[in-house]
Amino acid sequence: MSAVTCETFPEQKDAKTSRIGLIVPSSNTTMETELPELFRRQSEATGHHYTFHSARAALKNVNREELLAMVDKAGECARAVSDAAVDVIAYACLVAVMAQGPNSHEKSEKIIASAAEENGHPAAVSSSAGALVRTLQSIGARKVSMVAPYMLPLTQMVREYIEGAGIEVVDAISLEVDDNLAVGALDPQKLPMIAQGLNREGIDAVILSACVQMPSLPAVQKAEDLLGVPVITAATATAYEILKALGHEPSIAGAGGLLSGAYAPVASRRA
């Protein structure tokens, strides 16, 4: 009879693999499908591989009370996902952070970074809220219009948050869905036509999905081709910041100019 032994040391990553940690609402069904697909395309183009490791925080209905309760779990979730020795952690709930008031992504990202470091596994940190405003700033977008799935008061809150970052929201369409599972079941193929109904006079970009739960990936390139301006979503902005945190250049096809590398940051264009 031969003995069976277990490996007691953690498996080491090779240099061609990065681990991405996600903190998502418990009812989210979109970020763990759209982000892996985006990074599959990145892998196809570059040969670098990415794995995803998630922690979940309770959220069923997109209302202020549940959003505030979810934010309180950020540190706990960060400690849990950092156990996987991830290279970067993305806090993938845009409106939960924005419900805290202007620039709250800065505080949330610090809480998550501190929790991971205290757990012995420091990691770079981004949040979908921070990623969206920073990405718009990085491509020089001063005026935008957006589509959001939320009830009108939450859409207004998101609008004010973006404007608090110095970006004017010219127009916003609110789909008024409050059940988070129902948001995840919305048809992304309808988004380009919905976005056509926005006031787009003088805008620099369209936010096609101001929500990490509203599916949008199948529509991003189509909408960008149709509207003739950069099209950003909460998911594509999050992917962009993850790549930046890892020091990787975006090489993702079929998801808009941001992730194909077509839009150089403003500072680079001025250099």
PDB file of C-alpha atoms in Angstrom, residues 114-221:
ATOM      1  CA  SER A 114      -5.788  48.039   4.814  1.00  0.00           C
ATOM      2  CA  ALA A 115      -7.806  44.873   5.466  1.00  0.00           C
ATOM      3  CA  ALA A 116      -5.827  42.907   2.877  1.00  0.00           C
ATOM      4  CA  GLU A 117      -2.510  44.188   4.206  1.00  0.00           C
ATOM      5  CA  GLU A 118      -3.430  43.416   7.813  1.00  0.00           C
ATOM      6  CA  ASN A 119      -4.335  39.908   6.647  1.00  0.00           C
ATOM      7  CA  GLY A 120      -0.807  39.440   5.349  1.00  0.00           C
ATOM      8  CA  HIS A 121      -1.691  39.626   1.649  1.00  0.00           C
ATOM      9  CA  PRO A 122      -1.400  43.232   0.413  1.00  0.00           C
ATOM     10  CA  ALA A 123      -2.924  43.889  -2.988  1.00  0.00           C
ATOM     11  CA  ALA A 124      -3.636  46.768  -5.318  1.00  0.00           C
ATOM     12  CA  VAL A 125      -7.250  47.949  -4.944  1.00  0.00           C
ATOM     13  CA  SER A 126      -9.813  49.512  -7.238  1.00  0.00           C
ATOM     14  CA  SER A 127     -13.552  50.052  -6.982  1.00  0.00           C
ATOM     15  CA  SER A 128     -16.089  50.266  -9.774  1.00  0.00           C
ATOM     16  CA  ALA A 129     -17.172  53.691  -8.495  1.00  0.00           C
ATOM     17  CA  GLY A 130     -13.630  55.018  -8.498  1.00  0.00           C
ATOM     18  CA  ALA A 131     -12.780  53.268 -11.746  1.00  0.00           C
ATOM     19  CA  LEU A 132     -15.697  54.872 -13.580  1.00  0.00           C
ATOM     20  CA  VAL A 133     -14.883  58.462 -12.638  1.00  0.00           C
ATOM     21  CA  ARG A 134     -11.107  58.050 -12.946  1.00  0.00           C
ATOM     22  CA  THR A 135     -11.436  56.401 -16.352  1.00  0.00           C
ATOM     23  CA  LEU A 136     -13.645  59.210 -17.640  1.00  0.00           C
ATOM     24  CA  GLN A 137     -11.137  61.721 -16.323  1.00  0.00           C
ATOM     25  CA  SER A 138      -8.233  59.825 -17.878  1.00  0.00           C
ATOM     26  CA  ILE A 139      -9.726  60.011 -21.385  1.00  0.00           C
ATOM     27  CA  GLY A 140     -10.570  63.689 -20.944  1.00  0.00           C
ATOM     28  CA  ALA A 141     -14.367  63.295 -20.758  1.00  0.00           C
ATOM     29  CA  ARG A 142     -15.867  66.489 -19.360  1.00  0.00           C
ATOM     30  CA  LYS A 143     -19.462  65.933 -20.476  1.00  0.00           C
ATOM     31  CA  VAL A 144     -21.233  62.559 -20.551  1.00  0.00           C
ATOM     32  CA  SER A 145     -24.696  61.046 -20.836  1.00  0.00           C
ATOM     33  CA  MET A 146     -25.606  57.762 -19.180  1.00  0.00           C
ATOM     34  CA  VAL A 147     -28.001  54.830 -18.936  1.00  0.00           C
ATOM     35  CA  ALA A 148     -28.726  53.341 -15.490  1.00  0.00           C
ATOM     36  CA  PRO A 149     -31.110  50.590 -14.364  1.00  0.00           C
ATOM     37  CA  TYR A 150     -31.968  52.220 -11.038  1.00  0.00           C
ATOM     38  CA  MET A 151     -35.048  53.926  -9.669  1.00  0.00           C
ATOM     39  CA  LEU A 152     -34.931  57.664 -10.319  1.00  0.00           C
ATOM     40  CA  PRO A 153     -33.579  58.741  -6.876  1.00  0.00           C
ATOM     41  CA  LEU A 154     -30.588  56.375  -7.165  1.00  0.00           C
ATOM     42  CA  THR A 155     -29.912  57.448 -10.730  1.00  0.00           C
ATOM     43  CA  GLN A 156     -29.877  61.048  -9.525  1.00  0.00           C
ATOM     44  CA  MET A 157     -27.438  60.082  -6.766  1.00  0.00           C
ATOM     45  CA  VAL A 158     -25.099  58.483  -9.324  1.00  0.00           C
ATOM     46  CA  ARG A 159     -25.406  61.587 -11.479  1.00  0.00           C
ATOM     47  CA  GLU A 160     -24.434  63.820  -8.558  1.00  0.00           C
ATOM     48  CA  TYR A 161     -21.509  61.556  -7.686  1.00  0.00           C
ATOM     49  CA  ILE A 162     -20.090  61.770 -11.200  1.00  0.00           C
ATOM     50  CA  GLU A 163     -20.626  65.525 -11.248  1.00  0.00           C
ATOM     51  CA  GLY A 164     -18.828  65.705  -7.894  1.00  0.00           C
ATOM     52  CA  ALA A 165     -15.769  64.423  -9.761  1.00  0.00           C
ATOM     53  CA  GLY A 166     -15.941  67.381 -12.152  1.00  0.00           C
ATOM     54  CA  ILE A 167     -17.764  65.619 -15.011  1.00  0.00           C
ATOM     55  CA  GLU A 168     -21.052  67.097 -16.208  1.00  0.00           C
ATOM     56  CA  VAL A 169     -23.878  64.602 -16.793  1.00  0.00           C
ATOM     57  CA  VAL A 170     -25.829  66.108 -19.680  1.00  0.00           C
ATOM     58  CA  ASP A 171     -28.589  63.479 -19.641  1.00  0.00           C
ATOM     59  CA  ALA A 172     -29.515  60.231 -17.892  1.00  0.00           C
ATOM     60  CA  ILE A 173     -32.036  57.517 -18.710  1.00  0.00           C
ATOM     61  CA  SER A 174     -33.283  55.527 -15.727  1.00  0.00           C
ATOM     62  CA  LEU A 175     -34.810  52.083 -16.383  1.00  0.00           C
ATOM     63  CA  GLU A 176     -36.332  51.981 -12.862  1.00  0.00           C
ATOM     64  CA  VAL A 177     -35.628  48.387 -11.856  1.00  0.00           C
ATOM     65  CA  ASP A 178     -34.999  47.854  -8.132  1.00  0.00           C
ATOM     66  CA  ASP A 179     -34.671  44.063  -7.846  1.00  0.00           C
ATOM     67  CA  ASN A 180     -31.014  43.231  -8.445  1.00  0.00           C
ATOM     68  CA  LEU A 181     -31.701  39.836 -10.073  1.00  0.00           C
ATOM     69  CA  ALA A 182     -34.114  41.551 -12.459  1.00  0.00           C
ATOM     70  CA  VAL A 183     -31.382  44.068 -13.326  1.00  0.00           C
ATOM     71  CA  GLY A 184     -29.097  41.164 -14.227  1.00  0.00           C
ATOM     72  CA  ALA A 185     -31.773  39.780 -16.554  1.00  0.00           C
ATOM     73  CA  LEU A 186     -32.112  42.962 -18.642  1.00  0.00           C
ATOM     74  CA  ASP A 187     -31.389  42.511 -22.349  1.00  0.00           C
ATOM     75  CA  PRO A 188     -28.082  44.209 -23.260  1.00  0.00           C
ATOM     76  CA  GLN A 189     -28.971  44.168 -26.958  1.00  0.00           C
ATOM     77  CA  LYS A 190     -31.530  46.915 -26.285  1.00  0.00           C
ATOM     78  CA  LEU A 191     -28.921  49.291 -24.865  1.00  0.00           C
ATOM     79  CA  PRO A 192     -27.659  50.844 -28.130  1.00  0.00           C
ATOM     80  CA  MET A 193     -31.190  51.925 -29.081  1.00  0.00           C
ATOM     81  CA  ILE A 194     -31.867  53.158 -25.540  1.00  0.00           C
ATOM     82  CA  ALA A 195     -28.633  55.166 -25.635  1.00  0.00           C
ATOM     83  CA  GLN A 196     -29.713  56.725 -28.920  1.00  0.00           C
ATOM     84  CA  GLY A 197     -32.491  58.416 -26.960  1.00  0.00           C
ATOM     85  CA  LEU A 198     -30.009  60.310 -24.783  1.00  0.00           C
ATOM     86  CA  ASN A 199     -29.279  63.989 -25.268  1.00  0.00           C
ATOM     87  CA  ARG A 200     -25.750  63.691 -26.677  1.00  0.00           C
ATOM     88  CA  GLU A 201     -25.113  67.266 -27.731  1.00  0.00           C
ATOM     89  CA  GLY A 202     -21.527  68.216 -26.909  1.00  0.00           C
ATOM     90  CA  ILE A 203     -20.776  65.055 -24.938  1.00  0.00           C
ATOM     91  CA  ASP A 204     -17.373  63.365 -24.805  1.00  0.00           C
ATOM     92  CA  ALA A 205     -18.562  59.856 -23.839  1.00  0.00           C
ATOM     93  CA  VAL A 206     -21.587  57.699 -23.067  1.00  0.00           C
ATOM     94  CA  ILE A 207     -21.848  55.564 -19.937  1.00  0.00           C
ATOM     95  CA  LEU A 208     -23.825  52.654 -21.359  1.00  0.00           C
ATOM     96  CA  SER A 209     -24.280  50.891 -18.028  1.00  0.00           C
ATOM     97  CA  ALA A 210     -23.762  52.874 -14.821  1.00  0.00           C
ATOM     98  CA  CYS A 211     -24.131  49.629 -12.877  1.00  0.00           C
ATOM     99  CA  VAL A 212     -22.021  46.495 -12.436  1.00  0.00           C
ATOM    100  CA  GLN A 213     -25.123  44.282 -12.552  1.00  0.00           C
ATOM    101  CA  MET A 214     -26.760  45.536 -15.762  1.00  0.00           C
ATOM    102  CA  PRO A 215     -25.340  43.383 -18.608  1.00  0.00           C
ATOM    103  CA  SER A 216     -23.718  45.467 -21.335  1.00  0.00           C
ATOM    104  CA  LEU A 217     -20.699  43.679 -22.801  1.00  0.00           C
ATOM    105  CA  PRO A 218     -22.469  42.395 -25.960  1.00  0.00           C
ATOM    106  CA  ALA A 219     -23.575  45.970 -26.726  1.00  0.00           C
ATOM    107  CA  VAL A 220     -20.490  48.103 -26.012  1.00  0.00           C
ATOM    108  CA  GLN A 221     -18.823  47.921 -29.420  1.00  0.00           C
TER     109      GLN A 221
END
